[in-house]
Every structure is written in structure tokens, then in C-alpha cells.
Short mmCIF file of C-alpha atoms in Angstrom, two decimals:
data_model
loop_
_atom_site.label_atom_id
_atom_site.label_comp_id
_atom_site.label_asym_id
_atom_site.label_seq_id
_atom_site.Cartn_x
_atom_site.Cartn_y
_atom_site.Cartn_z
CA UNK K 1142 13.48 -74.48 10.59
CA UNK K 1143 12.66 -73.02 7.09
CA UNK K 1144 9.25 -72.21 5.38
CA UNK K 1145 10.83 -71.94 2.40
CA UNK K 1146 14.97 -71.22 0.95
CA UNK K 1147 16.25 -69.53 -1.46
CA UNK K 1148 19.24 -70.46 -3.55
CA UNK K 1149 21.54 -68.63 -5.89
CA UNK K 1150 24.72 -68.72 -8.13
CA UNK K 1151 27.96 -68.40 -7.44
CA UNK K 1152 29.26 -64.08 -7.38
CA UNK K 1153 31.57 -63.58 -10.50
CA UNK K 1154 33.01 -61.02 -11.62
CA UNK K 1155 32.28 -58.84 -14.94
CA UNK K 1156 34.33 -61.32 -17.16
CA UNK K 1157 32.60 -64.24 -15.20
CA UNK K 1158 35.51 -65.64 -13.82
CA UNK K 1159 35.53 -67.05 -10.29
CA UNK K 1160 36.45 -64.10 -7.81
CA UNK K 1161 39.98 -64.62 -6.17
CA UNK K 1162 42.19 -62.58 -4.29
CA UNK K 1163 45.20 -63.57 -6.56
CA UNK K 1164 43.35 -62.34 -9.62
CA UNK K 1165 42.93 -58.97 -7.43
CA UNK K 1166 39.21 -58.88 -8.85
CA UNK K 1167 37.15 -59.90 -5.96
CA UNK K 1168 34.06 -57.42 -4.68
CA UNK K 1169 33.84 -57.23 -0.91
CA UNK K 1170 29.97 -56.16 -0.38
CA UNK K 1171 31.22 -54.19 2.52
CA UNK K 1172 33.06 -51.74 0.62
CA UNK K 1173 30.41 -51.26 -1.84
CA UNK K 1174 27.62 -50.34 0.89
CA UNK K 1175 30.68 -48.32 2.55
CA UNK K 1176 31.06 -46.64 -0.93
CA UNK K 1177 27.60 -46.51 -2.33
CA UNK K 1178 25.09 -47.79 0.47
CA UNK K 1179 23.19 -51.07 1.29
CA UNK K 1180 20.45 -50.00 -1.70
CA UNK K 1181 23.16 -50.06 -4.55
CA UNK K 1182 23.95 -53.77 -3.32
CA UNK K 1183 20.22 -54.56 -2.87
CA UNK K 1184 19.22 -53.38 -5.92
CA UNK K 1185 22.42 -54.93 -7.71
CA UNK K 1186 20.90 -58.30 -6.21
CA UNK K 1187 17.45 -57.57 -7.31
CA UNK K 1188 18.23 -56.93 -10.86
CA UNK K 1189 19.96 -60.07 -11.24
CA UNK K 1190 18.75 -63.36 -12.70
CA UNK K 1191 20.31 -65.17 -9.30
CA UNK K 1192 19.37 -68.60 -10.25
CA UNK K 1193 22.95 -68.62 -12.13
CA UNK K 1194 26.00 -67.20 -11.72
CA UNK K 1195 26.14 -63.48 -10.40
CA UNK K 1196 28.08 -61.00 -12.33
CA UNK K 1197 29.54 -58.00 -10.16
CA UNK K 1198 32.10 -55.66 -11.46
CA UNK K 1199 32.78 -52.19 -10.95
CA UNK K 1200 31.13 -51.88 -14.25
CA UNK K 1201 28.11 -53.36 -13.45
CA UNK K 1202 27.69 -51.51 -10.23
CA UNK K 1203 27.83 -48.09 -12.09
CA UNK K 1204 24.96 -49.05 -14.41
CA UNK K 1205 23.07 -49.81 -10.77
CA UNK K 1206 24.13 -46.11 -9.52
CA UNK K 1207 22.34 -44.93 -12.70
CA UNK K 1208 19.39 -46.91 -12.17
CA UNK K 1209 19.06 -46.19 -8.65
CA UNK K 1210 19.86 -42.53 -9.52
CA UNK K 1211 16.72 -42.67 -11.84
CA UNK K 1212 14.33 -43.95 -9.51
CA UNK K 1213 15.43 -42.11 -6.69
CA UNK K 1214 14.90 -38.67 -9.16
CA UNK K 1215 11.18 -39.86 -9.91
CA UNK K 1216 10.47 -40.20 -6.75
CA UNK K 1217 11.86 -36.34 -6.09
CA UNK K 1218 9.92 -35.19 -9.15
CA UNK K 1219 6.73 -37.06 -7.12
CA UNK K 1220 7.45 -35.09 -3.75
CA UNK K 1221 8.40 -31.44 -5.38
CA UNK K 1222 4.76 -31.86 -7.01
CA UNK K 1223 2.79 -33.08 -4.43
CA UNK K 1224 4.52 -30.88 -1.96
CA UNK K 1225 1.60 -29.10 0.11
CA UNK K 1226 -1.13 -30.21 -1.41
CA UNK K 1227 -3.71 -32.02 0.69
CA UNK K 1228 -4.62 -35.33 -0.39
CA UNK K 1229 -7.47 -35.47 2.11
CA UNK K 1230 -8.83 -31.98 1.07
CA UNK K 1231 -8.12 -31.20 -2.45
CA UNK K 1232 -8.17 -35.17 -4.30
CA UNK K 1233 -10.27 -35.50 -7.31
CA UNK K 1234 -12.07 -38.65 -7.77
CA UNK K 1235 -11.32 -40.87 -10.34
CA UNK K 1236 -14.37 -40.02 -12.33
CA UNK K 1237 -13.68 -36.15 -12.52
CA UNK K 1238 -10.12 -36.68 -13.62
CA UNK K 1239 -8.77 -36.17 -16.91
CA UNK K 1240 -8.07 -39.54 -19.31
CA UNK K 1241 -4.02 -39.40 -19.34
CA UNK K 1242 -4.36 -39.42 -15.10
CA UNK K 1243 -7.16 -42.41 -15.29
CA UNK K 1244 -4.52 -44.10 -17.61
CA UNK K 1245 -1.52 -43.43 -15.71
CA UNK K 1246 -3.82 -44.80 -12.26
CA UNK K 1247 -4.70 -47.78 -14.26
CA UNK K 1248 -1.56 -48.41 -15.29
CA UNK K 1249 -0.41 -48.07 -11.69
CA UNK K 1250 -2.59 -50.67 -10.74
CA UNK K 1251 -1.46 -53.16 -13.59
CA UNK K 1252 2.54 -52.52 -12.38
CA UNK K 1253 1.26 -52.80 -8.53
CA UNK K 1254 -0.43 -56.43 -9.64
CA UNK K 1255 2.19 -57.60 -12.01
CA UNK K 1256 5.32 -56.58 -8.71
CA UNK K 1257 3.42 -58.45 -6.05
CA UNK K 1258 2.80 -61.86 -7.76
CA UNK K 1259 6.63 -61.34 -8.97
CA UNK K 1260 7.44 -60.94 -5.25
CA UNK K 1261 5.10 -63.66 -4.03
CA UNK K 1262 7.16 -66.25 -6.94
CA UNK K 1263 10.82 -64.85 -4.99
CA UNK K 1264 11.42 -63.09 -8.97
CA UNK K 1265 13.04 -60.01 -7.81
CA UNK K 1266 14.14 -59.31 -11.27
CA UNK K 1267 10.96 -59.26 -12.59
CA UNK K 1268 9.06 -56.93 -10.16
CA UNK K 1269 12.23 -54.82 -9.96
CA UNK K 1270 11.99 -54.80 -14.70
CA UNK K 1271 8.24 -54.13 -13.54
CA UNK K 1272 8.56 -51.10 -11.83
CA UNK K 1273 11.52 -49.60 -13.37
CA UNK K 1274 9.73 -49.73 -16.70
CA UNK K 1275 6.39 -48.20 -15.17
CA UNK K 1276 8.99 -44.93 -13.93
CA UNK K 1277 10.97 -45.11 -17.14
CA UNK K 1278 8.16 -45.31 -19.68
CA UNK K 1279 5.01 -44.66 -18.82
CA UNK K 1280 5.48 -41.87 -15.92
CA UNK K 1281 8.69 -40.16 -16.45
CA UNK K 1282 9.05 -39.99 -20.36
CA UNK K 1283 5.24 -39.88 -20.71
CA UNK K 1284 3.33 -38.70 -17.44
CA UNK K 1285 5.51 -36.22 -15.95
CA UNK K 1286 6.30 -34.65 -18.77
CA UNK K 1287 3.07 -34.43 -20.22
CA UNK K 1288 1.64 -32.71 -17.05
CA UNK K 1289 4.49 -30.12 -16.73
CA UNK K 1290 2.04 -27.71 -17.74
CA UNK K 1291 -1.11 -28.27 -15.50
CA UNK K 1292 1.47 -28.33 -12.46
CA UNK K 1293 3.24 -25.30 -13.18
CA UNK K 1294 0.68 -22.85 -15.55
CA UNK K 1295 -2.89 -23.75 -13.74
CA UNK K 1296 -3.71 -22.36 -10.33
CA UNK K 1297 -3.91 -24.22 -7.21
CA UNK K 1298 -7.44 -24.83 -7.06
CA UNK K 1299 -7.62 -26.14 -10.79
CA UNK K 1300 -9.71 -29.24 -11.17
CA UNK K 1301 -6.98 -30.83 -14.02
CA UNK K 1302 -3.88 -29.81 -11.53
CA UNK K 1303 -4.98 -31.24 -8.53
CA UNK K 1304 -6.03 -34.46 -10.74
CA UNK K 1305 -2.47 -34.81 -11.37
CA UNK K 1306 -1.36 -33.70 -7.68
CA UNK K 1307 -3.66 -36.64 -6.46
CA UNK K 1308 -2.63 -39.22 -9.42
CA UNK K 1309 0.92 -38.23 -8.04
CA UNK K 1310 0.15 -38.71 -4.68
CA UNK K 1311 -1.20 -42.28 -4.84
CA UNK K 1312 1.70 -43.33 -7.32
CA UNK K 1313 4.59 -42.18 -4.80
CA UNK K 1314 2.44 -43.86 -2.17
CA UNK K 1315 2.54 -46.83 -4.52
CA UNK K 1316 6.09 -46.73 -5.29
CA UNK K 1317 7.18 -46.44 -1.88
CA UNK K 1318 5.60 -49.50 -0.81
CA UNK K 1319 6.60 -51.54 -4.19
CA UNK K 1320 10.67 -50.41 -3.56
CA UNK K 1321 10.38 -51.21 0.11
CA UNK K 1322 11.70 -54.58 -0.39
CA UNK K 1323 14.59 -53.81 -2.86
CA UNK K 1324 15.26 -50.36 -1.69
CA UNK K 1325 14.25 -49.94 2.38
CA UNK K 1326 16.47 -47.09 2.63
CA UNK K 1327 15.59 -44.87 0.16
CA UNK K 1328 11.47 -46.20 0.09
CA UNK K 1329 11.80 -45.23 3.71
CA UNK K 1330 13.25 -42.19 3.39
CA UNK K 1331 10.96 -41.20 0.99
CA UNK K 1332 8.28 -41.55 2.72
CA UNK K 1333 9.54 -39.62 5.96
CA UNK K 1334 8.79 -36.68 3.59
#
């Protein structure tokens, strides 16, 4: 009845001791969505190396929240910037764009390659390391910050500002479709905007 199956470890906790309800340290995934939502959980799956045993302790979780919390800020930063521009109107092509929003596009492209063959091998951990580097490095610490200034200080009609606005708009785009699988909750919402 199976294509294919996938397999894990056994769910310990942070100490990686078996979970019992005598030791009082067992994790019941229904009171963490309850608490903190399905994509804390999925996520917490995700960035686990599940072909041994999975750690899960309050702990653990709370370095997830921050995580999540991260990537669901970049993609905020994404919408406040792109927010009423007109991709279909006002995009620059590649050609007339500035180098640092060619790089970020190619490097874009690189994550978007490197997630989907990590997705087509079943290594979560990998595309989820992929992309969370590509928001942590290159566009948050590096991208974002750099551009501050076109976004804010050059007009609307600015050849370097929409650049950035349409670099922007195909990354969230990107994003959104490469979180779908670990995070359909917040990818979807995200894209509702």
C-alpha cells in the first residue's frame, strides 16, 4: 500500500532517557500544538536528525520558538517592504538591477536547488539548515540590512528601490513555497497577505 516509508527514532527527552509517565518527563504533542501550534511541532520534527533517537524537552522546544520566531520576522520584514508595490508593473529585470540584488537572486536560486533535492532525499533537516541559513546569513544580517536605505531614503519610482522591492518579492514568493512543507500554517498565512 506504500510507495515509499519513512522510519524514525524513538522520542526522548532532553537528557535522552526513555519518556515515562513515572519519570513525569513525557511530551504529549497535543499540548505543545495546544500551547505553541502544529508549526512549533513540525518544525521541531524537521530540525531533527530522525534517523536516531528524538530529543524533545521543554528546552529544546524554546530554541524552536526562537527559530520559528526568526523566520516568521523575515518573512514580516519581506511583506512590510513589498507592501503595495506592483510586481507586475514596477519589477526591474534582472539585468537593470544592482549587483548585491543579482547576488541575493542567485543565491535564492542556489538555497531553492539545494531545499528541493533535500526534500526529494526525505532530509528535512537539511533543507530546513538550508533555508534557515539563507534568512539568517545571507538576507537578514546581509540583504535586509544592507538595503534599509534604498527602501526607506529613495522614492517610489527609484530604479535601485524597486530592484530590491522585486528581489523581495520573488524571495517571499520563494520562501513561502520552500516552508510550505515544514511550516503550512504560517507559509500559508503568509501568503494570504
Amino acid at each position: 500500500p506504500y510507495k515509499g516509508l519513512l522510519t524514525h527514532g524513538f522520542a526522548v527527552d532532553g537528557a535522552g532517557r526513555k519518556m515515562s509517565k513515572s519519570l513525569g518527563n513525557v511530551v504529549v504533542p497535543q499540548e505543545v500544538t495546544g500551547k505553541l501550534g502544529a508549526d512549533i511541532l513540525r518544525l521541531w520534527v524537521a530540525s531533527t536528525d530522525y534517523s536516531g533517537e528524538l530529543s524533545i524537552s521543554k528546552e529544546i522546544l524554546d530554541r524552536v520558538v526562537e527559530v520559528y520566531r526568526r523566520l516568521r520576522n523575515t518573512l514580516r520584514i519581506l511583506l512590510g517592504n513589498i507592501n503595495r508595490f506592483d510586481f507586475a508593473a514596477q519589477a526591474v529585470a534582472p539585468e537593470h538591477m544592482p549587483l548585491l540584488d543579482r547576488w541575493i537572486l542567485e543565491r535564492l536560486n542556489a538555497v531553492i536547488r539545494e531545499t528541493l533535492k533535500a526534500y526529494e532525499a526525505y532530509d528535512f533537516r537539511k533543507a530546513f539548515s538550508a533555508i534557515n541559513q539563507f534568512c539568517t546569513s545571507d538576507l537578514s544580517a546581509l540583504y535586509v540590512d544592507t538595503t534599509k536605505d534604498r527602501l526607506y531614503c529613495d522614492s517610489s519610482s527609484s530604479v535601485r528601490r524597486r530592484a530590491t522591492q522585486t528581489a523581495m518579492t520573488i524571495i517571499f514568493k520563494a520562501l513561502c513555497r520552500l516552508l510550505a512543507p515544514i511550516l503550512a500554517f504560517t507559509a500559508d498565512e503568509a501568503w494570504e497577505y
